[in-house]
Backbone as JSON Lines, residues from 0, in Angstrom:
{"i":0,"aa":"M","n":[104.47,114.01,94.89],"ca":[104.42,112.57,94.71],"c":[103.4,111.98,95.67]}
{"i":1,"aa":"K","n":[102.69,111.0,95.22],"ca":[101.68,110.34,96.06],"c":[102.35,109.52,97.15]}
{"i":2,"aa":"D","n":[101.7,109.46,98.29],"ca":[102.18,108.64,99.4],"c":[101.55,107.25,99.27]}
{"i":3,"aa":"F","n":[102.29,106.34,98.66],"ca":[101.76,105.01,98.38],"c":[101.44,104.24,99.65]}
{"i":4,"aa":"Y","n":[102.19,104.47,100.71],"ca":[101.91,103.78,101.97],"c":[100.59,104.27,102.55]}
{"i":5,"aa":"L","n":[100.35,105.57,102.46],"ca":[99.09,106.13,102.95],"c":[97.92,105.61,102.12]}
{"i":6,"aa":"I","n":[98.09,105.53,100.81],"ca":[97.03,105.02,99.94],"c":[96.61,103.61,100.35]}
{"i":7,"aa":"L","n":[97.59,102.78,100.72],"ca":[97.29,101.41,101.12],"c":[97.03,101.29,102.63]}
{"i":8,"aa":"G","n":[97.18,102.39,103.36],"ca":[96.93,102.37,104.8],"c":[97.99,101.62,105.57]}
{"i":9,"aa":"L","n":[99.26,101.75,105.14],"ca":[100.36,100.99,105.75],"c":[101.47,101.91,106.23]}
{"i":10,"aa":"D","n":[102.33,101.36,107.08],"ca":[103.55,102.04,107.49],"c":[104.65,101.71,106.49]}
{"i":11,"aa":"P","n":[105.67,102.56,106.37],"ca":[106.77,102.3,105.43],"c":[107.54,101.01,105.69]}
{"i":12,"aa":"D","n":[107.44,100.46,106.88],"ca":[108.16,99.22,107.16],"c":[107.29,97.97,106.95]}
{"i":13,"aa":"A","n":[106.18,98.13,106.23],"ca":[105.25,97.02,105.98],"c":[105.92,95.91,105.17]}
{"i":14,"aa":"S","n":[105.56,94.69,105.49],"ca":[106.09,93.54,104.75],"c":[105.38,93.41,103.41]}
{"i":15,"aa":"L","n":[105.98,92.64,102.52],"ca":[105.36,92.4,101.22],"c":[104.0,91.73,101.39]}
{"i":16,"aa":"E","n":[103.9,90.84,102.34],"ca":[102.62,90.17,102.6],"c":[101.56,91.17,103.06]}
{"i":17,"aa":"S","n":[101.94,92.12,103.91],"ca":[101.0,93.15,104.37],"c":[100.55,94.03,103.2]}
{"i":18,"aa":"I","n":[101.47,94.32,102.31],"ca":[101.14,95.13,101.13],"c":[100.12,94.4,100.26]}
{"i":19,"aa":"K","n":[100.35,93.11,100.04],"ca":[99.42,92.32,99.23],"c":[98.03,92.27,99.88]}
{"i":20,"aa":"L","n":[98.0,92.01,101.18],"ca":[96.72,91.92,101.87],"c":[95.95,93.24,101.84]}
{"i":21,"aa":"A","n":[96.65,94.34,102.08],"ca":[96.01,95.65,102.06],"c":[95.47,95.97,100.67]}
{"i":22,"aa":"Y","n":[96.27,95.68,99.65],"ca":[95.83,95.93,98.27],"c":[94.57,95.11,97.95]}
{"i":23,"aa":"R","n":[94.6,93.84,98.27],"ca":[93.45,92.98,97.95],"c":[92.19,93.42,98.68]}
{"i":24,"aa":"R","n":[92.35,93.79,99.94],"ca":[91.19,94.25,100.74],"c":[90.58,95.5,100.13]}
{"i":25,"aa":"L","n":[91.43,96.47,99.8],"ca":[90.94,97.73,99.24],"c":[90.45,97.56,97.8]}
{"i":26,"aa":"A","n":[91.09,96.69,97.04],"ca":[90.66,96.45,95.65],"c":[89.25,95.86,95.63]}
{"i":27,"aa":"L","n":[88.93,95.01,96.58],"ca":[87.57,94.47,96.66],"c":[86.55,95.57,96.91]}
{"i":28,"aa":"E","n":[86.93,96.54,97.69],"ca":[86.02,97.63,98.03],"c":[85.82,98.6,96.87]}
{"i":29,"aa":"F","n":[86.88,98.88,96.1],"ca":[86.8,99.93,95.08],"c":[86.79,99.42,93.64]}
{"i":30,"aa":"H","n":[86.79,98.11,93.46],"ca":[86.8,97.55,92.1],"c":[85.55,98.01,91.35]}
{"i":31,"aa":"P","n":[85.71,98.39,90.07],"ca":[84.57,98.9,89.28],"c":[83.36,97.96,89.26]}
{"i":32,"aa":"D","n":[83.57,96.68,89.25],"ca":[82.46,95.73,89.24],"c":[81.69,95.71,90.57]}
{"i":33,"aa":"R","n":[82.33,96.19,91.64],"ca":[81.7,96.16,92.96],"c":[80.97,97.46,93.29]}
{"i":34,"aa":"V","n":[81.09,98.47,92.42],"ca":[80.45,99.76,92.7],"c":[79.42,100.15,91.64]}
{"i":35,"aa":"L","n":[78.98,99.18,90.86],"ca":[78.01,99.46,89.79],"c":[76.68,99.98,90.34]}
{"i":36,"aa":"H","n":[76.35,99.64,91.56],"ca":[75.1,100.07,92.17],"c":[75.14,101.53,92.63]}
{"i":37,"aa":"L","n":[76.31,102.13,92.66],"ca":[76.46,103.51,93.11],"c":[76.19,104.49,91.97]}
{"i":38,"aa":"G","n":[76.05,105.74,92.31],"ca":[75.85,106.78,91.3],"c":[77.12,107.01,90.49]}
{"i":39,"aa":"K","n":[76.98,107.79,89.42],"ca":[78.1,108.05,88.51],"c":[79.27,108.72,89.23]}
{"i":40,"aa":"E","n":[78.99,109.66,90.1],"ca":[80.06,110.37,90.81],"c":[80.84,109.42,91.72]}
{"i":41,"aa":"E","n":[80.11,108.58,92.45],"ca":[80.77,107.62,93.34],"c":[81.56,106.59,92.54]}
{"i":42,"aa":"Q","n":[81.04,106.2,91.37],"ca":[81.76,105.27,90.51],"c":[83.07,105.9,90.01]}
{"i":43,"aa":"A","n":[83.01,107.19,89.66],"ca":[84.21,107.89,89.2],"c":[85.24,107.98,90.32]}
{"i":44,"aa":"Q","n":[84.77,108.26,91.54],"ca":[85.68,108.33,92.68],"c":[86.31,106.97,92.96]}
{"i":45,"aa":"A","n":[85.52,105.92,92.87],"ca":[86.04,104.56,93.09],"c":[87.05,104.21,92.01]}
{"i":46,"aa":"S","n":[86.78,104.62,90.78],"ca":[87.71,104.35,89.68],"c":[89.04,105.06,89.9]}
{"i":47,"aa":"S","n":[88.98,106.29,90.35],"ca":[90.19,107.05,90.65],"c":[90.96,106.41,91.8]}
{"i":48,"aa":"R","n":[90.24,106.01,92.81],"ca":[90.86,105.35,93.97],"c":[91.51,104.02,93.55]}
{"i":49,"aa":"M","n":[90.84,103.28,92.67],"ca":[91.38,102.01,92.19],"c":[92.66,102.25,91.39]}
{"i":50,"aa":"A","n":[92.71,103.31,90.6],"ca":[93.92,103.63,89.85],"c":[95.08,103.93,90.81]}
{"i":51,"aa":"D","n":[94.79,104.67,91.89],"ca":[95.81,104.96,92.89],"c":[96.29,103.68,93.58]}
{"i":52,"aa":"L","n":[95.35,102.8,93.9],"ca":[95.71,101.52,94.53],"c":[96.61,100.69,93.61]}
{"i":53,"aa":"N","n":[96.26,100.64,92.34],"ca":[97.06,99.87,91.38],"c":[98.47,100.44,91.27]}
{"i":54,"aa":"E","n":[98.58,101.76,91.22],"ca":[99.9,102.4,91.12],"c":[100.72,102.12,92.38]}
{"i":55,"aa":"A","n":[100.1,102.27,93.54],"ca":[100.8,102.03,94.8],"c":[101.27,100.58,94.9]}
{"i":56,"aa":"Y","n":[100.4,99.66,94.55],"ca":[100.76,98.24,94.63],"c":[101.85,97.91,93.63]}
{"i":57,"aa":"S","n":[101.77,98.47,92.45],"ca":[102.78,98.22,91.42],"c":[104.18,98.6,91.9]}
{"i":58,"aa":"V","n":[104.28,99.75,92.54],"ca":[105.58,100.22,93.02],"c":[106.03,99.46,94.27]}
{"i":59,"aa":"L","n":[105.15,99.33,95.25],"ca":[105.55,98.76,96.53],"c":[105.74,97.25,96.49]}
{"i":60,"aa":"S","n":[105.15,96.58,95.52],"ca":[105.32,95.12,95.44],"c":[106.56,94.73,94.66]}
{"i":61,"aa":"D","n":[107.2,95.67,93.99],"ca":[108.43,95.41,93.24],"c":[109.61,95.89,94.09]}
{"i":62,"aa":"T","n":[110.48,94.99,94.46],"ca":[111.58,95.31,95.39],"c":[112.43,96.48,94.91]}
{"i":63,"aa":"R","n":[112.79,96.47,93.65],"ca":[113.65,97.54,93.13],"c":[112.92,98.88,93.13]}
{"i":64,"aa":"Q","n":[111.68,98.89,92.65],"ca":[110.91,100.14,92.62],"c":[110.62,100.66,94.02]}
{"i":65,"aa":"R","n":[110.34,99.75,94.94],"ca":[110.07,100.16,96.32],"c":[111.31,100.79,96.95]}
{"i":66,"aa":"R","n":[112.46,100.18,96.74],"ca":[113.7,100.72,97.29],"c":[113.95,102.13,96.75]}
{"i":67,"aa":"E","n":[113.73,102.31,95.45],"ca":[113.92,103.62,94.83],"c":[112.91,104.63,95.38]}
{"i":68,"aa":"Y","n":[111.65,104.23,95.47],"ca":[110.61,105.1,96.02],"c":[110.94,105.5,97.46]}
{"i":69,"aa":"D","n":[111.31,104.51,98.27],"ca":[111.64,104.78,99.67],"c":[112.82,105.74,99.8]}
{"i":70,"aa":"S","n":[113.83,105.56,98.96],"ca":[115.0,106.43,99.07],"c":[114.69,107.87,98.69]}
{"i":71,"aa":"K","n":[113.75,108.06,97.79],"ca":[113.41,109.42,97.35],"c":[112.34,110.09,98.2]}
{"i":72,"aa":"Y","n":[111.35,109.32,98.63],"ca":[110.18,109.94,99.22],"c":[109.93,109.59,100.67]}
{"i":73,"aa":"V","n":[110.5,108.51,101.16],"ca":[110.28,108.15,102.56],"c":[111.41,108.66,103.43]}
{"i":74,"aa":"A","n":[112.65,108.48,103.0],"ca":[113.8,108.9,103.79],"c":[113.98,110.41,103.77]}
{"i":75,"aa":"A","n":[113.63,111.05,102.67],"ca":[113.85,112.49,102.52],"c":[113.2,113.33,103.6]}
{"i":76,"aa":"P","n":[111.91,113.14,103.93],"ca":[111.32,113.99,104.97],"c":[111.99,113.85,106.33]}
{"i":77,"aa":"S","n":[112.4,112.64,106.71],"ca":[113.03,112.47,108.02],"c":[114.41,113.12,108.05]}
{"i":78,"aa":"E","n":[115.12,113.11,106.91],"ca":[116.42,113.77,106.85],"c":[116.24,115.28,106.99]}
{"i":79,"aa":"E","n":[115.21,115.83,106.34],"ca":[114.93,117.25,106.47],"c":[114.55,117.59,107.91]}
{"i":80,"aa":"G","n":[113.75,116.71,108.51],"ca":[113.37,116.93,109.9],"c":[114.57,116.91,110.81]}
{"i":81,"aa":"A","n":[115.51,116.01,110.59],"ca":[116.72,115.94,111.39],"c":[117.54,117.21,111.23]}
{"i":82,"aa":"A","n":[117.61,117.73,110.01],"ca":[118.36,118.95,109.77],"c":[117.7,120.12,110.49]}
{"i":83,"aa":"S","n":[116.38,120.16,110.47],"ca":[115.66,121.25,111.14],"c":[115.9,121.21,112.64]}
{"i":84,"aa":"V","n":[115.91,120.03,113.23],"ca":[116.14,119.88,114.65],"c":[117.55,120.32,115.0]}
{"i":85,"aa":"A","n":[118.52,119.93,114.17],"ca":[119.91,120.32,114.4],"c":[120.07,121.84,114.32]}
{"i":86,"aa":"E","n":[119.37,122.47,113.39],"ca":[119.47,123.91,113.24],"c":[118.85,124.63,114.44]}
{"i":87,"aa":"A","n":[117.82,124.03,115.03],"ca":[117.11,124.66,116.14],"c":[117.85,124.49,117.47]}
{"i":88,"aa":"M","n":[118.8,123.59,117.53],"ca":[119.54,123.34,118.76],"c":[120.44,124.54,119.09]}
{"i":89,"aa":"P","n":[120.41,124.99,120.31],"ca":[121.29,126.09,120.7],"c":[122.75,125.63,120.76]}
{"i":90,"aa":"T","n":[123.66,126.51,120.43],"ca":[125.08,126.17,120.47],"c":[125.79,126.81,121.63]}
């Protein structure tokens, strides 16, 4: 699964306003109309990046989808890390 917070350059505890600002800033940089002067390969990369930005913003800007995403993909690694630490502790 893609790390939507990483795509937008944010921490998981980012506010909705921070998510909007990050999306808008990055969308200006990678929007297809803003990269017409670049070569075909760079345009394709910008298009791919823009698709990732749109997906990340779509999920993180919707409260219900963000909560579901966070519960599956943000909390899971820290729980695994906690289990690993507990297993490594001497008894």
